Amino acid sequence: MKDDLILQGISRFPVGLLVVDDDPPVVRSLRSVFSCPAFEITSAESYESACEQITSNSDNWHCWIVDIDLGSSRNGIDIISRFLNFPFIVVLSGLQSMQLASEAIQKGAMHVLDKSPDLLDRLHDTVCKTCALSHVLGRKQSKYLPTYRLLEKSVIKSPEEWAEQACVSIRQLHRICDLHAVSGIRATLSAFYGMYYLLCEGTVEGDTEYFHSCLKDLLGNDSE
């Protein structure tokens, strides 16, 4: 039953992922990490190529993975600076690029991950959550992004728990959710955790029974 739901979700929710890195072996490695068939992965190996892909396919992307060092006079910051209204960006940074990593966050990147031996595991989880967040927000910027990012930090199972963590009333939280692609608090929770579970192909750790129920709700109540 779980596998049937995941296959159904893959067919209904293609997720656009852009990988920007000038090193072909790295691109191949990143492609292998995101094995869920729901991912539609496009790669770009330069600033110019990335900008062309983004401009010509502006509605396709749920998340960009951008290397800070593109091996030329351009870097990942240049891409972030050019497209300031897209927040669903995960930046990869080496230790020698700490200043640029800080600038990436200031420019609006959602996550910066240091390149380390456990990078791929951390990257997979981070990108799956970022794509789920992008899904519920309709792949658009929101002034309420900090409220939504609470969903990444822990598993929130009720409107009351989310409102408490966001320091708002239930009524305020309803109003916030109604402004976005997936409206309603419970629908948003189901869409976020269901999409996350889908992209992880049902292998996430934690309360899998709850994630599975969210996936069922997501497939039964498509808000897009």
PDB file of C-alpha atoms in Angstrom, residues 40-175:
ATOM      1  CA  GLU A  40      13.226  16.119 -12.603  1.00  0.00           C
ATOM      2  CA  ILE A  41      16.892  17.128 -12.446  1.00  0.00           C
ATOM      3  CA  THR A  42      18.540  19.679 -14.720  1.00  0.00           C
ATOM      4  CA  SER A  43      22.200  20.643 -14.434  1.00  0.00           C
ATOM      5  CA  ALA A  44      24.178  23.739 -15.350  1.00  0.00           C
ATOM      6  CA  GLU A  45      27.967  23.960 -15.293  1.00  0.00           C
ATOM      7  CA  SER A  46      28.415  27.741 -15.396  1.00  0.00           C
ATOM      8  CA  TYR A  47      26.821  31.011 -14.327  1.00  0.00           C
ATOM      9  CA  GLU A  48      25.674  31.691 -17.879  1.00  0.00           C
ATOM     10  CA  SER A  49      24.132  28.254 -18.329  1.00  0.00           C
ATOM     11  CA  ALA A  50      22.362  28.460 -14.974  1.00  0.00           C
ATOM     12  CA  CYS A  51      20.885  31.874 -15.759  1.00  0.00           C
ATOM     13  CA  GLU A  52      19.682  30.620 -19.124  1.00  0.00           C
ATOM     14  CA  GLN A  53      18.006  27.590 -17.538  1.00  0.00           C
ATOM     15  CA  ILE A  54      16.382  29.669 -14.805  1.00  0.00           C
ATOM     16  CA  THR A  55      15.130  32.358 -17.183  1.00  0.00           C
ATOM     17  CA  SER A  56      13.744  29.984 -19.795  1.00  0.00           C
ATOM     18  CA  ASN A  57      12.119  27.638 -17.268  1.00  0.00           C
ATOM     19  CA  SER A  58      11.161  30.063 -14.504  1.00  0.00           C
ATOM     20  CA  ASP A  59       8.111  28.087 -13.328  1.00  0.00           C
ATOM     21  CA  ASN A  60       9.811  24.683 -13.236  1.00  0.00           C
ATOM     22  CA  TRP A  61      11.979  24.865 -10.150  1.00  0.00           C
ATOM     23  CA  HIS A  62      11.228  23.772  -6.619  1.00  0.00           C
ATOM     24  CA  CYS A  63      14.860  24.038  -5.490  1.00  0.00           C
ATOM     25  CA  TRP A  64      18.312  24.990  -6.739  1.00  0.00           C
ATOM     26  CA  ILE A  65      21.529  23.399  -5.479  1.00  0.00           C
ATOM     27  CA  VAL A  66      24.280  25.936  -6.166  1.00  0.00           C
ATOM     28  CA  ASP A  67      28.001  25.485  -5.621  1.00  0.00           C
ATOM     29  CA  ILE A  68      29.583  28.626  -4.205  1.00  0.00           C
ATOM     30  CA  ASP A  69      32.669  28.205  -6.414  1.00  0.00           C
ATOM     31  CA  LEU A  70      31.905  27.932 -10.125  1.00  0.00           C
ATOM     32  CA  GLY A  71      35.556  28.018 -11.161  1.00  0.00           C
ATOM     33  CA  SER A  72      35.532  31.324 -13.045  1.00  0.00           C
ATOM     34  CA  SER A  73      35.072  35.013 -12.392  1.00  0.00           C
ATOM     35  CA  ARG A  74      31.489  34.207 -11.362  1.00  0.00           C
ATOM     36  CA  ASN A  75      30.263  32.376  -8.273  1.00  0.00           C
ATOM     37  CA  GLY A  76      27.063  31.132  -6.726  1.00  0.00           C
ATOM     38  CA  ILE A  77      26.410  34.504  -5.081  1.00  0.00           C
ATOM     39  CA  ASP A  78      26.035  36.065  -8.526  1.00  0.00           C
ATOM     40  CA  ILE A  79      23.168  33.699  -9.300  1.00  0.00           C
ATOM     41  CA  ILE A  80      21.437  34.371  -5.987  1.00  0.00           C
ATOM     42  CA  SER A  81      21.860  38.117  -6.461  1.00  0.00           C
ATOM     43  CA  ARG A  82      20.355  38.035  -9.932  1.00  0.00           C
ATOM     44  CA  PHE A  83      17.245  36.108  -8.863  1.00  0.00           C
ATOM     45  CA  LEU A  84      16.499  37.553  -5.433  1.00  0.00           C
ATOM     46  CA  ASN A  85      12.836  36.524  -5.348  1.00  0.00           C
ATOM     47  CA  PHE A  86      13.569  32.776  -5.286  1.00  0.00           C
ATOM     48  CA  PRO A  87      14.432  31.631  -1.748  1.00  0.00           C
ATOM     49  CA  PHE A  88      14.517  27.835  -2.192  1.00  0.00           C
ATOM     50  CA  ILE A  89      18.272  27.632  -2.664  1.00  0.00           C
ATOM     51  CA  VAL A  90      20.739  25.234  -1.048  1.00  0.00           C
ATOM     52  CA  VAL A  91      24.334  26.445  -1.339  1.00  0.00           C
ATOM     53  CA  LEU A  92      27.357  24.138  -1.162  1.00  0.00           C
ATOM     54  CA  SER A  93      30.412  25.767   0.366  1.00  0.00           C
ATOM     55  CA  GLY A  94      33.993  24.769   1.066  1.00  0.00           C
ATOM     56  CA  LEU A  95      35.816  25.898   4.204  1.00  0.00           C
ATOM     57  CA  GLN A  96      37.735  28.439   2.147  1.00  0.00           C
ATOM     58  CA  SER A  97      34.465  30.141   1.188  1.00  0.00           C
ATOM     59  CA  MET A  98      33.080  31.006   4.642  1.00  0.00           C
ATOM     60  CA  GLN A  99      32.695  34.695   3.817  1.00  0.00           C
ATOM     61  CA  LEU A 100      30.821  33.898   0.624  1.00  0.00           C
ATOM     62  CA  ALA A 101      28.653  31.396   2.507  1.00  0.00           C
ATOM     63  CA  SER A 102      27.638  34.113   4.954  1.00  0.00           C
ATOM     64  CA  GLU A 103      26.851  36.420   2.058  1.00  0.00           C
ATOM     65  CA  ALA A 104      24.688  33.716   0.466  1.00  0.00           C
ATOM     66  CA  ILE A 105      22.480  33.620   3.577  1.00  0.00           C
ATOM     67  CA  GLN A 106      22.286  37.416   3.634  1.00  0.00           C
ATOM     68  CA  LYS A 107      21.206  37.410  -0.019  1.00  0.00           C
ATOM     69  CA  GLY A 108      18.374  34.992   0.749  1.00  0.00           C
ATOM     70  CA  ALA A 109      19.654  31.422   0.302  1.00  0.00           C
ATOM     71  CA  MET A 110      17.707  29.048   2.531  1.00  0.00           C
ATOM     72  CA  HIS A 111      20.574  26.728   3.495  1.00  0.00           C
ATOM     73  CA  VAL A 112      24.356  26.656   3.264  1.00  0.00           C
ATOM     74  CA  LEU A 113      25.994  23.240   3.702  1.00  0.00           C
ATOM     75  CA  ASP A 114      29.724  22.768   4.185  1.00  0.00           C
ATOM     76  CA  LYS A 115      31.352  20.146   2.021  1.00  0.00           C
ATOM     77  CA  SER A 116      32.260  17.352   4.419  1.00  0.00           C
ATOM     78  CA  PRO A 117      32.248  13.525   4.484  1.00  0.00           C
ATOM     79  CA  ASP A 118      28.576  13.407   5.507  1.00  0.00           C
ATOM     80  CA  LEU A 119      27.456  16.045   2.995  1.00  0.00           C
ATOM     81  CA  LEU A 120      25.356  13.792   0.761  1.00  0.00           C
ATOM     82  CA  ASP A 121      23.128  12.504   3.566  1.00  0.00           C
ATOM     83  CA  ARG A 122      22.601  16.015   4.943  1.00  0.00           C
ATOM     84  CA  LEU A 123      22.045  17.403   1.451  1.00  0.00           C
ATOM     85  CA  HIS A 124      19.411  14.808   0.586  1.00  0.00           C
ATOM     86  CA  ASP A 125      17.333  15.531   3.685  1.00  0.00           C
ATOM     87  CA  THR A 126      17.744  19.302   3.345  1.00  0.00           C
ATOM     88  CA  VAL A 127      16.740  19.356  -0.317  1.00  0.00           C
ATOM     89  CA  CYS A 128      13.702  17.118   0.269  1.00  0.00           C
ATOM     90  CA  LYS A 129      12.469  19.486   2.985  1.00  0.00           C
ATOM     91  CA  THR A 130      13.230  22.552   0.878  1.00  0.00           C
ATOM     92  CA  CYS A 131      11.276  21.123  -2.059  1.00  0.00           C
ATOM     93  CA  ALA A 132       8.348  20.290   0.235  1.00  0.00           C
ATOM     94  CA  LEU A 133       8.376  23.866   1.510  1.00  0.00           C
ATOM     95  CA  SER A 134       8.560  25.185  -2.043  1.00  0.00           C
ATOM     96  CA  HIS A 135       5.562  23.022  -2.931  1.00  0.00           C
ATOM     97  CA  VAL A 136       3.274  24.402  -0.220  1.00  0.00           C
ATOM     98  CA  LEU A 137       4.308  27.986  -1.014  1.00  0.00           C
ATOM     99  CA  GLY A 138       3.784  27.578  -4.744  1.00  0.00           C
ATOM    100  CA  ARG A 139       7.517  28.044  -5.447  1.00  0.00           C
ATOM    101  CA  LYS A 140       7.203  31.715  -4.478  1.00  0.00           C
ATOM    102  CA  GLN A 141       8.731  34.027  -1.910  1.00  0.00           C
ATOM    103  CA  SER A 142       6.640  34.794   1.175  1.00  0.00           C
ATOM    104  CA  LYS A 143       6.961  37.301   3.976  1.00  0.00           C
ATOM    105  CA  TYR A 144       5.782  34.481   6.235  1.00  0.00           C
ATOM    106  CA  LEU A 145       8.655  32.194   5.274  1.00  0.00           C
ATOM    107  CA  PRO A 146      10.004  32.038   8.874  1.00  0.00           C
ATOM    108  CA  THR A 147       6.640  30.656  10.024  1.00  0.00           C
ATOM    109  CA  TYR A 148       6.740  27.963   7.344  1.00  0.00           C
ATOM    110  CA  ARG A 149      10.358  27.092   8.019  1.00  0.00           C
ATOM    111  CA  LEU A 150       9.324  25.852  11.459  1.00  0.00           C
ATOM    112  CA  LEU A 151       8.009  22.781   9.606  1.00  0.00           C
ATOM    113  CA  GLU A 152      11.599  21.878   8.685  1.00  0.00           C
ATOM    114  CA  LYS A 153      12.889  21.967  12.237  1.00  0.00           C
ATOM    115  CA  SER A 154      10.592  19.411  13.879  1.00  0.00           C
ATOM    116  CA  VAL A 155       7.535  17.314  13.081  1.00  0.00           C
ATOM    117  CA  ILE A 156       4.479  19.462  13.858  1.00  0.00           C
ATOM    118  CA  LYS A 157       1.282  17.433  14.087  1.00  0.00           C
ATOM    119  CA  SER A 158      -1.423  19.927  14.947  1.00  0.00           C
ATOM    120  CA  PRO A 159      -2.497  23.517  14.231  1.00  0.00           C
ATOM    121  CA  GLU A 160      -2.147  24.302  17.927  1.00  0.00           C
ATOM    122  CA  GLU A 161       1.458  23.084  18.028  1.00  0.00           C
ATOM    123  CA  TRP A 162       2.374  25.095  14.944  1.00  0.00           C
ATOM    124  CA  ALA A 163       0.678  28.263  16.235  1.00  0.00           C
ATOM    125  CA  GLU A 164       2.485  27.922  19.558  1.00  0.00           C
ATOM    126  CA  GLN A 165       5.877  27.551  17.906  1.00  0.00           C
ATOM    127  CA  ALA A 166       5.141  30.492  15.578  1.00  0.00           C
ATOM    128  CA  CYS A 167       3.926  32.640  18.492  1.00  0.00           C
ATOM    129  CA  VAL A 168       0.671  33.484  16.722  1.00  0.00           C
ATOM    130  CA  SER A 169      -2.984  32.702  17.319  1.00  0.00           C
ATOM    131  CA  ILE A 170      -4.803  29.931  15.462  1.00  0.00           C
ATOM    132  CA  ARG A 171      -6.820  32.599  13.643  1.00  0.00           C
ATOM    133  CA  GLN A 172      -3.637  34.365  12.505  1.00  0.00           C
ATOM    134  CA  LEU A 173      -2.145  31.087  11.352  1.00  0.00           C
ATOM    135  CA  HIS A 174      -5.276  30.325   9.325  1.00  0.00           C
ATOM    136  CA  ARG A 175      -4.966  33.704   7.621  1.00  0.00           C
TER     137      ARG A 175
END
